[in-house]
Tab-separated table of C-alpha atoms in Angstrom:
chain	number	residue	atom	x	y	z
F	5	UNK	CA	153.757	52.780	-76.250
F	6	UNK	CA	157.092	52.972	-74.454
F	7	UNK	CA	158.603	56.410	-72.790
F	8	UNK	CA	160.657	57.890	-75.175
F	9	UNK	CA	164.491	57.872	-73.151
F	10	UNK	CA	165.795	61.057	-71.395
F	11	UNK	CA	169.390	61.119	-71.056
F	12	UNK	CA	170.901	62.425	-67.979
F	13	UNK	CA	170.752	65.930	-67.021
F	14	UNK	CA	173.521	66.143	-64.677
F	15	UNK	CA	177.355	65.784	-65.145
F	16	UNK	CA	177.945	63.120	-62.528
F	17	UNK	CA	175.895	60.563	-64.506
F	18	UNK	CA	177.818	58.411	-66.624
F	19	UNK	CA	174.791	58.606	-69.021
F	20	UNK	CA	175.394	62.208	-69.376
F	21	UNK	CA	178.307	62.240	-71.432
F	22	UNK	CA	177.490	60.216	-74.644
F	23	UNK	CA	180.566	60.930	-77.120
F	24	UNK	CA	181.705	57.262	-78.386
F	25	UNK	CA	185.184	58.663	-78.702
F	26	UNK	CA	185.606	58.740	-75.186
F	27	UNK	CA	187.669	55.883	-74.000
F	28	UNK	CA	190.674	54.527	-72.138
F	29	UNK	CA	192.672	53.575	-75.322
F	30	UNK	CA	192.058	57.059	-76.644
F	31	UNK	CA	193.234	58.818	-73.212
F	32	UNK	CA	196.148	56.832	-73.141
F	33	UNK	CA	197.379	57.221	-76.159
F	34	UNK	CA	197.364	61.299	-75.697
F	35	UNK	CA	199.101	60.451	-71.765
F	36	UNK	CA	201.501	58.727	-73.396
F	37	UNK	CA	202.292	62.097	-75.775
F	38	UNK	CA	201.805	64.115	-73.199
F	39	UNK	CA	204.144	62.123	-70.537
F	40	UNK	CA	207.145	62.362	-73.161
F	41	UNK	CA	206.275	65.920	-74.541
F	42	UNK	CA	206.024	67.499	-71.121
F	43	UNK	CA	208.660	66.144	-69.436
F	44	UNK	CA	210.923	67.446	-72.002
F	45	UNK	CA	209.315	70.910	-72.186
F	46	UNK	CA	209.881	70.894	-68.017
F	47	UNK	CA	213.595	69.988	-68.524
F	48	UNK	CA	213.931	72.751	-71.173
F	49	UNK	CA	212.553	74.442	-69.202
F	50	UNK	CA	214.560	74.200	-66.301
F	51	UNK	CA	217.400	74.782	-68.288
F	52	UNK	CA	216.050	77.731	-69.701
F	53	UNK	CA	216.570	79.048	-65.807
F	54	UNK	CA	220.102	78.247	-65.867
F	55	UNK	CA	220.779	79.960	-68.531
F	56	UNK	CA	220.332	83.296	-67.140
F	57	UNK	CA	223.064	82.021	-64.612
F	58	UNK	CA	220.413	83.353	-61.441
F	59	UNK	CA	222.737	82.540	-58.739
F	60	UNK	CA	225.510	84.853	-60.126
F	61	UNK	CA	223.517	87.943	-59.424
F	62	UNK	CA	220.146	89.382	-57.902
F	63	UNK	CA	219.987	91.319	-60.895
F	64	UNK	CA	219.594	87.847	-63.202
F	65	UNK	CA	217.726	86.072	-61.092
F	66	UNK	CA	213.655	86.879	-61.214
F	67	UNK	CA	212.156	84.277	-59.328
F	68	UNK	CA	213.599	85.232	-55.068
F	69	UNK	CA	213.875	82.647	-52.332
F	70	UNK	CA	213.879	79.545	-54.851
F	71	UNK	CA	215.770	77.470	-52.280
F	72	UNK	CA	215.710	73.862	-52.693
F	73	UNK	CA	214.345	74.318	-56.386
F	74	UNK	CA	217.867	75.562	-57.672
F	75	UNK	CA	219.491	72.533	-56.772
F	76	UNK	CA	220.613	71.541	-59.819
F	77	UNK	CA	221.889	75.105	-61.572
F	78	UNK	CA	225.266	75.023	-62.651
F	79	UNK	CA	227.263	77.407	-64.736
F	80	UNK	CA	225.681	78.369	-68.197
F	81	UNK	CA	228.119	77.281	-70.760
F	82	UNK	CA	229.381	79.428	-74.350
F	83	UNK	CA	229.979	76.286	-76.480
F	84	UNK	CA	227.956	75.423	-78.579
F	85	UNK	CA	226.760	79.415	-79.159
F	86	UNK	CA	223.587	77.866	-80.220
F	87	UNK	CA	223.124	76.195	-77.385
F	88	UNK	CA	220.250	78.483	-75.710
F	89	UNK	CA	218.668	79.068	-79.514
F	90	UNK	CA	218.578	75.161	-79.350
F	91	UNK	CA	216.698	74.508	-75.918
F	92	UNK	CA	214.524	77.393	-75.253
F	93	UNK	CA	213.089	76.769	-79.165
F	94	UNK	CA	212.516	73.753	-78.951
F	95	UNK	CA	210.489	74.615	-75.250
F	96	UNK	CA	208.480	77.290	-76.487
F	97	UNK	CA	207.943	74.846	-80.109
F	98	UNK	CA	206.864	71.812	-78.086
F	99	UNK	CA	204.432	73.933	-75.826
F	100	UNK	CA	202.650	75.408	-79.086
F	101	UNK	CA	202.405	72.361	-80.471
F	102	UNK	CA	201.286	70.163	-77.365
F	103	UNK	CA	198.126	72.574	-77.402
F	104	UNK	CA	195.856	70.818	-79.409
F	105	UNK	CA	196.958	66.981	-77.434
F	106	UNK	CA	196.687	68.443	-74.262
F	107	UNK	CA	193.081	70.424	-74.920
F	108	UNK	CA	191.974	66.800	-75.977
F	109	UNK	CA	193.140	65.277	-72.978
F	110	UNK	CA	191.466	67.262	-70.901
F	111	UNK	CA	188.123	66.855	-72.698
F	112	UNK	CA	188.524	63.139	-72.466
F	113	UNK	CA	188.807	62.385	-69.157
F	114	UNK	CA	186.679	65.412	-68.264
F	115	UNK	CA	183.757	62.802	-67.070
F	116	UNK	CA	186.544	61.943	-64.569
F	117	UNK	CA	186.310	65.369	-62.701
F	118	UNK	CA	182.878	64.890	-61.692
F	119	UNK	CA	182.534	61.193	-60.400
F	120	UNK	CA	181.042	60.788	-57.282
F	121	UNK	CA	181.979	60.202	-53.946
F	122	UNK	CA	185.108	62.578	-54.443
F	123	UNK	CA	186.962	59.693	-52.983
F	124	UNK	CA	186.843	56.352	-52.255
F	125	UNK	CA	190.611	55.191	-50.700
F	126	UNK	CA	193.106	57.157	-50.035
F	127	UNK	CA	195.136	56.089	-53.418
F	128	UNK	CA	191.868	57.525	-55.249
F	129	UNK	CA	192.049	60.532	-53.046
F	130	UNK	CA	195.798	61.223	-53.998
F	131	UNK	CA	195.054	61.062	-58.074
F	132	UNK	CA	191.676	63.247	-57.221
F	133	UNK	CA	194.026	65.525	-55.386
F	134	UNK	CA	196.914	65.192	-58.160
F	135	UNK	CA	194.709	65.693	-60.753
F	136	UNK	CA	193.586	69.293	-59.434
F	137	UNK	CA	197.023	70.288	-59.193
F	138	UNK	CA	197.407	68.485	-62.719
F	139	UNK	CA	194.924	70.591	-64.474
F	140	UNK	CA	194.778	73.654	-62.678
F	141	UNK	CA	198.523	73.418	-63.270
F	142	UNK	CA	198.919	72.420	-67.112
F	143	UNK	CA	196.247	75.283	-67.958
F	144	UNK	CA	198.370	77.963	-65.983
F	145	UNK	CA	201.624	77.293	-67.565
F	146	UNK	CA	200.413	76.918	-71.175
F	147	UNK	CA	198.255	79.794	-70.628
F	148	UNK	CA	201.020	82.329	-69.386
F	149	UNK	CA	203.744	80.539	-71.553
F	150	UNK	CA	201.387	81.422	-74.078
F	151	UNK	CA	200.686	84.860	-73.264
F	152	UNK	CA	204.622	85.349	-72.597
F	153	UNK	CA	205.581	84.187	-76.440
F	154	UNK	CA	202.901	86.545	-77.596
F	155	UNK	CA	203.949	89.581	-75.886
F	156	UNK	CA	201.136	90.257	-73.983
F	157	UNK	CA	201.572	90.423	-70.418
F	158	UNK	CA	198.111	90.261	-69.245
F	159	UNK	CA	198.850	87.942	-65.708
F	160	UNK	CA	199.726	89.821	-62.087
F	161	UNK	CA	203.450	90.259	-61.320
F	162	UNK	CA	206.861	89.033	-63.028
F	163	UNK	CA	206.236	86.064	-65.684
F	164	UNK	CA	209.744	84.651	-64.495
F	165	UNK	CA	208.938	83.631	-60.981
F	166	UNK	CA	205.255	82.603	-62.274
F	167	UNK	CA	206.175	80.152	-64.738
F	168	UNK	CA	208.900	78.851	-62.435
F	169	UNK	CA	206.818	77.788	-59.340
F	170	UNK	CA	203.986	77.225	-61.473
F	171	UNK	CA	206.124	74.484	-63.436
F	172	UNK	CA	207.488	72.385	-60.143
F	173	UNK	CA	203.581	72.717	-58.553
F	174	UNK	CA	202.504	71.175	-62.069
F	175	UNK	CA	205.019	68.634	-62.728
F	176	UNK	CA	204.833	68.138	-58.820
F	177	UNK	CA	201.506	66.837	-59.570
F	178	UNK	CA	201.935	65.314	-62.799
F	179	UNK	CA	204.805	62.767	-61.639
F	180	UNK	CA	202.170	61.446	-58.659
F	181	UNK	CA	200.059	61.013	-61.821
F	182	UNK	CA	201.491	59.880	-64.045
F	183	UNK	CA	202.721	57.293	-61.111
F	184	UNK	CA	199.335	56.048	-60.431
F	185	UNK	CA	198.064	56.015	-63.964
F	186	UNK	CA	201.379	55.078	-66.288
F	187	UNK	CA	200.853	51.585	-65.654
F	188	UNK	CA	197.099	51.197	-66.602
F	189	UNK	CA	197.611	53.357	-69.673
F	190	UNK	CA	199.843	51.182	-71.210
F	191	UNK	CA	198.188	48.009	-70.880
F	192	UNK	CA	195.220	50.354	-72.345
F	193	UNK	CA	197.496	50.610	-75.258
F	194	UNK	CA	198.833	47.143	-75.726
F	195	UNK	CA	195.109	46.044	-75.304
F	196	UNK	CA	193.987	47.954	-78.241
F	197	UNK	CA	196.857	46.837	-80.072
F	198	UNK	CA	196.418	42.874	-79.709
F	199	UNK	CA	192.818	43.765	-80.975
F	200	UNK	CA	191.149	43.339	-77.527
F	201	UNK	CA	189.128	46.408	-78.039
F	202	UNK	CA	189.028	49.237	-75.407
F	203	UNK	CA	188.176	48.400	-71.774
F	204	UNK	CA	188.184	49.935	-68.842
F	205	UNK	CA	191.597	49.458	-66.967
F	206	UNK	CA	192.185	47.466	-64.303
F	207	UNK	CA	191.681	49.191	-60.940
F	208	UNK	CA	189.818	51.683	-62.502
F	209	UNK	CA	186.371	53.432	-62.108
F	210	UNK	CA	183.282	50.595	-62.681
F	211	UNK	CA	181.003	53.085	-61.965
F	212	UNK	CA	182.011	56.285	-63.751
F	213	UNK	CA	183.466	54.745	-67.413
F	214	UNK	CA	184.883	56.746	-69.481
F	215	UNK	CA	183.290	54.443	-72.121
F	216	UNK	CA	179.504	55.652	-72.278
F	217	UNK	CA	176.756	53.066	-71.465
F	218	UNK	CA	174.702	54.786	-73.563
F	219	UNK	CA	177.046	56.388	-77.025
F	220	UNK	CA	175.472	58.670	-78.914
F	221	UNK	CA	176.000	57.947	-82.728
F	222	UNK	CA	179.601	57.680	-84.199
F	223	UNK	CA	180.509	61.084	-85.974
F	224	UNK	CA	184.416	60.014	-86.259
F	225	UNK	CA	186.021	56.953	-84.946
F	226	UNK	CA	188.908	57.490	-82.510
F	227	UNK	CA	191.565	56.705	-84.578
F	228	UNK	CA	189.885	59.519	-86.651
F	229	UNK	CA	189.907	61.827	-84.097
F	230	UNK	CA	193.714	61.290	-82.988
F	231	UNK	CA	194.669	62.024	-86.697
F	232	UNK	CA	192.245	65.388	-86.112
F	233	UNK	CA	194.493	66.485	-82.887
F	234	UNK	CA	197.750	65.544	-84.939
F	235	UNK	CA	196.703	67.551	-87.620
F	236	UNK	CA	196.311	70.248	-85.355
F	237	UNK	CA	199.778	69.779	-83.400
F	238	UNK	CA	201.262	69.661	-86.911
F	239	UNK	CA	199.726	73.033	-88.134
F	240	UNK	CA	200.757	74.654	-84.896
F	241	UNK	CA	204.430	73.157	-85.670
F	242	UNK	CA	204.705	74.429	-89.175
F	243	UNK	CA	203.511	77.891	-87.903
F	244	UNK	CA	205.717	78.533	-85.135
F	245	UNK	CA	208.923	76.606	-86.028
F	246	UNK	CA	210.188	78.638	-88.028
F	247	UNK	CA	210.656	81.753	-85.330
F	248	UNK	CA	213.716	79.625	-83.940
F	249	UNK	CA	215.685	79.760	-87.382
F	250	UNK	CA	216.679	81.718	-90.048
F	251	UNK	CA	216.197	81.625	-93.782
F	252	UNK	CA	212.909	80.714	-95.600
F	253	UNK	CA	211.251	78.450	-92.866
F	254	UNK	CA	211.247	82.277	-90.787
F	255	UNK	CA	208.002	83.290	-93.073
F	256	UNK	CA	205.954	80.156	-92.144
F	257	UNK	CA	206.200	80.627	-88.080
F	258	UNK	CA	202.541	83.132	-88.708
F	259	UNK	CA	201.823	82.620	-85.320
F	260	UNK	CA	204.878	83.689	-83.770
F	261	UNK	CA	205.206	87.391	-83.177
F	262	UNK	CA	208.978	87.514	-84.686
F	263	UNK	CA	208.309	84.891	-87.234
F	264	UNK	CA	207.208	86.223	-90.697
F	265	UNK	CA	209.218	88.274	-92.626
F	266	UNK	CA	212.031	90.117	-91.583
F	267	UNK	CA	211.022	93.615	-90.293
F	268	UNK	CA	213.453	95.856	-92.545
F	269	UNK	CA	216.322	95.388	-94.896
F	270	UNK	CA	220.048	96.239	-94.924
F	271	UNK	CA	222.445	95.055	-92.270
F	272	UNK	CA	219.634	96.061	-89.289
F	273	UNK	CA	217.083	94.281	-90.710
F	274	UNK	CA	216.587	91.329	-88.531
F	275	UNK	CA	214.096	90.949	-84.931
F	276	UNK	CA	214.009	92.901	-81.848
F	277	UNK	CA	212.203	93.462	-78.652
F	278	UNK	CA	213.080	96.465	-77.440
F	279	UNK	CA	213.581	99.682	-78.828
F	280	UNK	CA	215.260	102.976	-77.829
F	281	UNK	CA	211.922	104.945	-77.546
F	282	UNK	CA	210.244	101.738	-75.687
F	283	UNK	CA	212.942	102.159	-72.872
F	284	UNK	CA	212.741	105.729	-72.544
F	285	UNK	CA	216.097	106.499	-74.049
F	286	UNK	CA	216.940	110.300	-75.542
F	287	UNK	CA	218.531	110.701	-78.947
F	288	UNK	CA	220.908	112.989	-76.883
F	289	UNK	CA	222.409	110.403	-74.544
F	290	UNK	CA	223.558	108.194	-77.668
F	291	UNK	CA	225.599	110.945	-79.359
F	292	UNK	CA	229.181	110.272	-79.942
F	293	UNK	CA	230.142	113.966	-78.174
F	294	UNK	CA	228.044	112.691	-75.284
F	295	UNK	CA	228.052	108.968	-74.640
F	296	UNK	CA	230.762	107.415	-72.513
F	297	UNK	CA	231.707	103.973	-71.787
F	298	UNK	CA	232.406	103.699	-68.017
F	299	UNK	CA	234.655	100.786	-67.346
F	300	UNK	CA	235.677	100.007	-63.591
F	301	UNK	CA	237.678	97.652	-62.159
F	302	UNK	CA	241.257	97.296	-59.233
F	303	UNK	CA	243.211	99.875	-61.150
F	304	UNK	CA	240.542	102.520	-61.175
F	305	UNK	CA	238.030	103.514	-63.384
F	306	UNK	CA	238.410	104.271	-67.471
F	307	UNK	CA	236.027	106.370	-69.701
F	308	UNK	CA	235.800	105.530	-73.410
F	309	UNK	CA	234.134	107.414	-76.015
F	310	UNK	CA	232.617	105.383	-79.050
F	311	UNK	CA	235.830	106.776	-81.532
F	312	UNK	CA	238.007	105.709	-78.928
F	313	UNK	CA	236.810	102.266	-78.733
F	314	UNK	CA	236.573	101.760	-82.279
F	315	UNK	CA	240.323	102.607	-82.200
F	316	UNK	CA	241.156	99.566	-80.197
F	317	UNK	CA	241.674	95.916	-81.550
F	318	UNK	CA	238.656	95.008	-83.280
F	319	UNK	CA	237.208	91.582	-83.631
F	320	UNK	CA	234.125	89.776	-85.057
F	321	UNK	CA	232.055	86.778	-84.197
F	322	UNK	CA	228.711	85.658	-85.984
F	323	UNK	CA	226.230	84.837	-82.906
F	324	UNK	CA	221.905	84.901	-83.287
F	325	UNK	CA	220.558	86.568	-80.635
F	326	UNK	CA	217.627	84.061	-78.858
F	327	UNK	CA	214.841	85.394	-76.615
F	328	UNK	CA	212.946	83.767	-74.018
F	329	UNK	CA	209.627	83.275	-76.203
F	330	UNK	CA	211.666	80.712	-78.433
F	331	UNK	CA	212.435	83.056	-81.082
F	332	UNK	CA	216.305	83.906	-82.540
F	333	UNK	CA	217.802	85.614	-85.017
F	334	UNK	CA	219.862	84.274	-87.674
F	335	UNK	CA	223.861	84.480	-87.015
F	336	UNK	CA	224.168	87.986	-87.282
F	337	UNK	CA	228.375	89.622	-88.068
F	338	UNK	CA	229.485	91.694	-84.753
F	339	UNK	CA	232.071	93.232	-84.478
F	340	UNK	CA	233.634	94.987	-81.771
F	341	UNK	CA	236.372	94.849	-78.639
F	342	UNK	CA	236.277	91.509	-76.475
F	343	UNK	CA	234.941	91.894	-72.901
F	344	UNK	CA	238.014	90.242	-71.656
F	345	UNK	CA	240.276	93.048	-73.531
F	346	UNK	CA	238.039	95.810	-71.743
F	347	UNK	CA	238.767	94.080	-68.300
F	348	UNK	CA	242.559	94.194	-69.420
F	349	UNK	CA	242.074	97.963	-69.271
F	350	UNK	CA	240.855	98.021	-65.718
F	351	UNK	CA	243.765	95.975	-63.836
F	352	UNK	CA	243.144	92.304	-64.660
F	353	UNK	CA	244.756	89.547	-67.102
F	354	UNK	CA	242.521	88.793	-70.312
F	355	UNK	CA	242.782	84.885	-69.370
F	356	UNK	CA	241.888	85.601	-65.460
F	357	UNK	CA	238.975	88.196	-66.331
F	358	UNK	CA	236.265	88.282	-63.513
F	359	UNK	CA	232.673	88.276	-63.642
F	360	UNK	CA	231.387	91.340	-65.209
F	361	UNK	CA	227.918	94.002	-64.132
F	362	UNK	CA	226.535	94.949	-67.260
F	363	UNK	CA	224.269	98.454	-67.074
F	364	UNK	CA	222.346	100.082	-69.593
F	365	UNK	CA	221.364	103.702	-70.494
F	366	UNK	CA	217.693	101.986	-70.370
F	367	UNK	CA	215.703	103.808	-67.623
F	368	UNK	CA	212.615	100.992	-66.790
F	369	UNK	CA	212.125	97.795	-68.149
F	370	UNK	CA	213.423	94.364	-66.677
F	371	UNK	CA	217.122	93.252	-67.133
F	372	UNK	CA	218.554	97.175	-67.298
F	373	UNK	CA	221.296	95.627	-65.403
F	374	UNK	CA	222.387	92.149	-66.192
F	375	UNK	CA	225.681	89.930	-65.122
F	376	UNK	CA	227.926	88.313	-66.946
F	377	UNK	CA	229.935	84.999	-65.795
F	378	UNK	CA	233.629	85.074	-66.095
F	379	UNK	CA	233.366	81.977	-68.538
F	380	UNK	CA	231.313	84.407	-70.594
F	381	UNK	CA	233.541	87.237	-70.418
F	382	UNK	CA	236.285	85.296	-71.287
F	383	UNK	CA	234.901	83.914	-74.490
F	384	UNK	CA	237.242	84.889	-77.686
F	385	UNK	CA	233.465	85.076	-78.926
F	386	UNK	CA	232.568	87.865	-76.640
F	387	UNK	CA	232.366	91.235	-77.532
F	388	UNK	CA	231.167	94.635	-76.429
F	389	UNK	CA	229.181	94.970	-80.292
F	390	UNK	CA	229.979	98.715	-82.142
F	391	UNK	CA	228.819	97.252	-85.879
F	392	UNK	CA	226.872	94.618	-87.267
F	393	UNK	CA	226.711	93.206	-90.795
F	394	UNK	CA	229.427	95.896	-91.959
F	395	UNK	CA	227.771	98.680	-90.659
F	396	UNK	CA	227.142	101.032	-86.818
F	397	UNK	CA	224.086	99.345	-84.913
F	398	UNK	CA	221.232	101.357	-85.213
F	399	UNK	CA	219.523	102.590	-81.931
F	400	UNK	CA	217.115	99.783	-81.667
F	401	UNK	CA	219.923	97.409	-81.752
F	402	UNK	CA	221.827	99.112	-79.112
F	403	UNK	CA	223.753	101.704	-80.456
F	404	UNK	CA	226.223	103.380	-79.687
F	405	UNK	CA	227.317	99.571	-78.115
F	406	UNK	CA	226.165	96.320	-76.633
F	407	UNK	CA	227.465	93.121	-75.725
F	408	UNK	CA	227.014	89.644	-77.527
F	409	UNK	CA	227.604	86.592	-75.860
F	410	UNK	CA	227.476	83.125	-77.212
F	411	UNK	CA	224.801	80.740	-76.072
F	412	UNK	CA	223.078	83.503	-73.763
F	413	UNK	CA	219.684	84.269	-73.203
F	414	UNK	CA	218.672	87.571	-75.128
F	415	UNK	CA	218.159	89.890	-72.543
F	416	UNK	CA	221.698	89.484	-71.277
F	417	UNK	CA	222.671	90.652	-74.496
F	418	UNK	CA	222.569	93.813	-72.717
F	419	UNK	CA	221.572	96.991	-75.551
F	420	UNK	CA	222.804	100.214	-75.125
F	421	UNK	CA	226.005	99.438	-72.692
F	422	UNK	CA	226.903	102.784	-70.340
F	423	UNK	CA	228.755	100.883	-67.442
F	424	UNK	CA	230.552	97.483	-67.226
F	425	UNK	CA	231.811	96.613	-63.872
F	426	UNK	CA	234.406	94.235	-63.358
F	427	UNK	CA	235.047	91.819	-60.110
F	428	UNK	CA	233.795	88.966	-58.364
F	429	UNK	CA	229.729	89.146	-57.882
């Protein structure tokens, strides 16, 4: 009678891991998603940075002593105003919907991460090396981008500076990657294609296979189980996409904290982060007796009550407001006094207006000071907000005023305005 077989107990056996799925034509299909879907999100990303215009101020910039890595920041542009709602959605989009392509990536070459000897050549050492980096990386920055889009804070220290060196140690690693493996992925493609079948690739591991010796039975095939992790990326689409726009796709984004309906009705009824009792504001400091607009500049300094401004030239601009965690509002009516007027009132021409430091009445919280490029303050577009739709913002929207830019990130949007600064920064 023969010996019934045991299969291996321990993970460095090839034996041990029995899924028939498992393959190089499989892996390399999801590489090849991943290689195109992550190298946008890192450029979005990157651009996401720039944005917040971090070499204007200290104030704007949350990730210190970035050095070489801000080589490439230039100055964040007005036109198109969507331009920010544009990039960082589809960033935060992407990520969700990568999720399910990059947790099956990781399962299929998991047999990888426990061949033995660590290291046989010092190429093989380099994509052992790269591939820590790789994973340890990919799982940090979707886990705290993650986290960040929900709201939930639950990582050490400032997200900003986090995410940022996390990203160049990650895509650090994945461009050594996808430099060793690119090439053998894609003849693992075009193999599979010409009807060659799936094979190990050339130069690859002999000894550790991703291709079992010894498959268990076939549950799905592996075209079956890419349609499974599409099906996935595609649900995680539908439900988040809609965050980034406004109108009826909004109610489908049921994984996104501002997606959903919209959280009240009547001209205030549309998403916000923070509100007046969040950031420690008193009812008493936004009365119209009490509240004063403090506006400084060459010729001295100006106080403004909320009547008074409201009895200078008024104009209106429809502009979303977009957030950092990919979601935006739809283009909401402001109206109120152009930044570059208020800078006339201080000792400067409206077409020569300077940089600008925003503060708030905001007592904790990140961004209660924020600055403002001079291309920004001398937008037509650009307004310190008193109304929205047709009526006075309400506290949580930054009332008595705020500002509005075009194509800025949301929390330079600065809410509840008690000092603008003008000069060079």
């Amino acid at each position: 009678m023969s010996r019934l077989h045991t299969p291996p107990v321990s993970p460095t056996s090839p034996g041990f891991w029995r899924s028939p799925v498992r393959g190089p034509w499989f892996t390399s299909v999801l590489g090849l998603v991943l290689l195109g879907g992550i190298t946008a999100m890192f450029v979005t990303g990157l651009l996401s940075y720039a944005a917040y215009n971090p070499d204007l101020a200290p104030v704007n910039d949350k990730t210190p002593d970035k050095g070489l890595l801000g080589f490439y920041l230039f100055a964040w542009p007005t036109h198109p105003y969507w331009l920010y709602r544009l990039t960082q959605g589809v960033h935060v989009t992407l990520g969700i919907t990568l999720i399910p392509v990059l947790l099956a990536k990781l399962w299929s070459v998991v047999p990888k991460l426990f061949a033995l000897p660590p290291a046989r050549s010092l190429a093989h050492a380099a994509e052992r090396i790269s591939l820590l980096f790789l994973v340890g990386g990919v799982l940090f920055e979707f886990v705290t981008g993650v986290l960040n889009v929900q709201l939930d804070y639950l990582f050490p220290g400032s997200f900003y500076p986090l995410h940022f060196y996390g990203a160049w140690v990650f895509f650090a690693a994945f461009v050594v990657h996808v430099v060793l493996r690119a090439p053998a992925a894609v003849r693992n493609v075009r193999r599979m294609r010409a009807g060659n079948g799936p094979q190990e690739e050339a130069g690859g591991e002999p000894d550790f296979p991703l291709v079992s010796p010894e498959p268990a039975e076939p549950t799905v095939s592996r075209r079956g189980a890419l349609w499974f992790v599409g099906g996935g990326s595609l649900l995680l689409f539908g439900t988040t996409v809609g965050q980034s726009f406004d109108g009826p796709l909004r109610r489908t984004a049921l994984l996104a904290p501002h997606g959903g309906a919209d959280p009240g009705s009547g001209p205030g009824g549309f998403q916000i982060n923070k509100t007046a009792a969040s950031r420690g504001i008193r009812a008493v400091e936004m009365r119209e007796d009490v509240w004063r607009l403090v506006l400084t500049g060459p010729s001295g300094t100006v106080r403004l009550s909320r009547a008074e401004l409201l009895e200078l030239p008024l104009h209106s601009s429809a502009l979303p407001i977009a957030c950092v965690e990919g979601w935006s509002t739809g283009d909401q009516w402001w109206r109120g006094v152009r930044i570059r007027e208020l800078a006339v009132l201080v000792g400067y021409d409206a077409e020569a207006a300077p940089d600008v430091m925003v503060e708030s009445l905001q007592r904790h919280g990140a961004f209660r000071k924020a600055a403002l490029r001079s291309n920004q303050v001398r937008d037509p577009r650009s307004l310190l907000a008193l109304d929205v739709n047709g009526e006075p913002l309400t506290p949580d929207h930054g009332y008595p005023a705020r500002i509005i830019v075009p194509a800025a990130p949301g929390v330079l949007n600065t809410k509840w305005v008690a000092r603008m600064t003008f000069g060079d920064l």
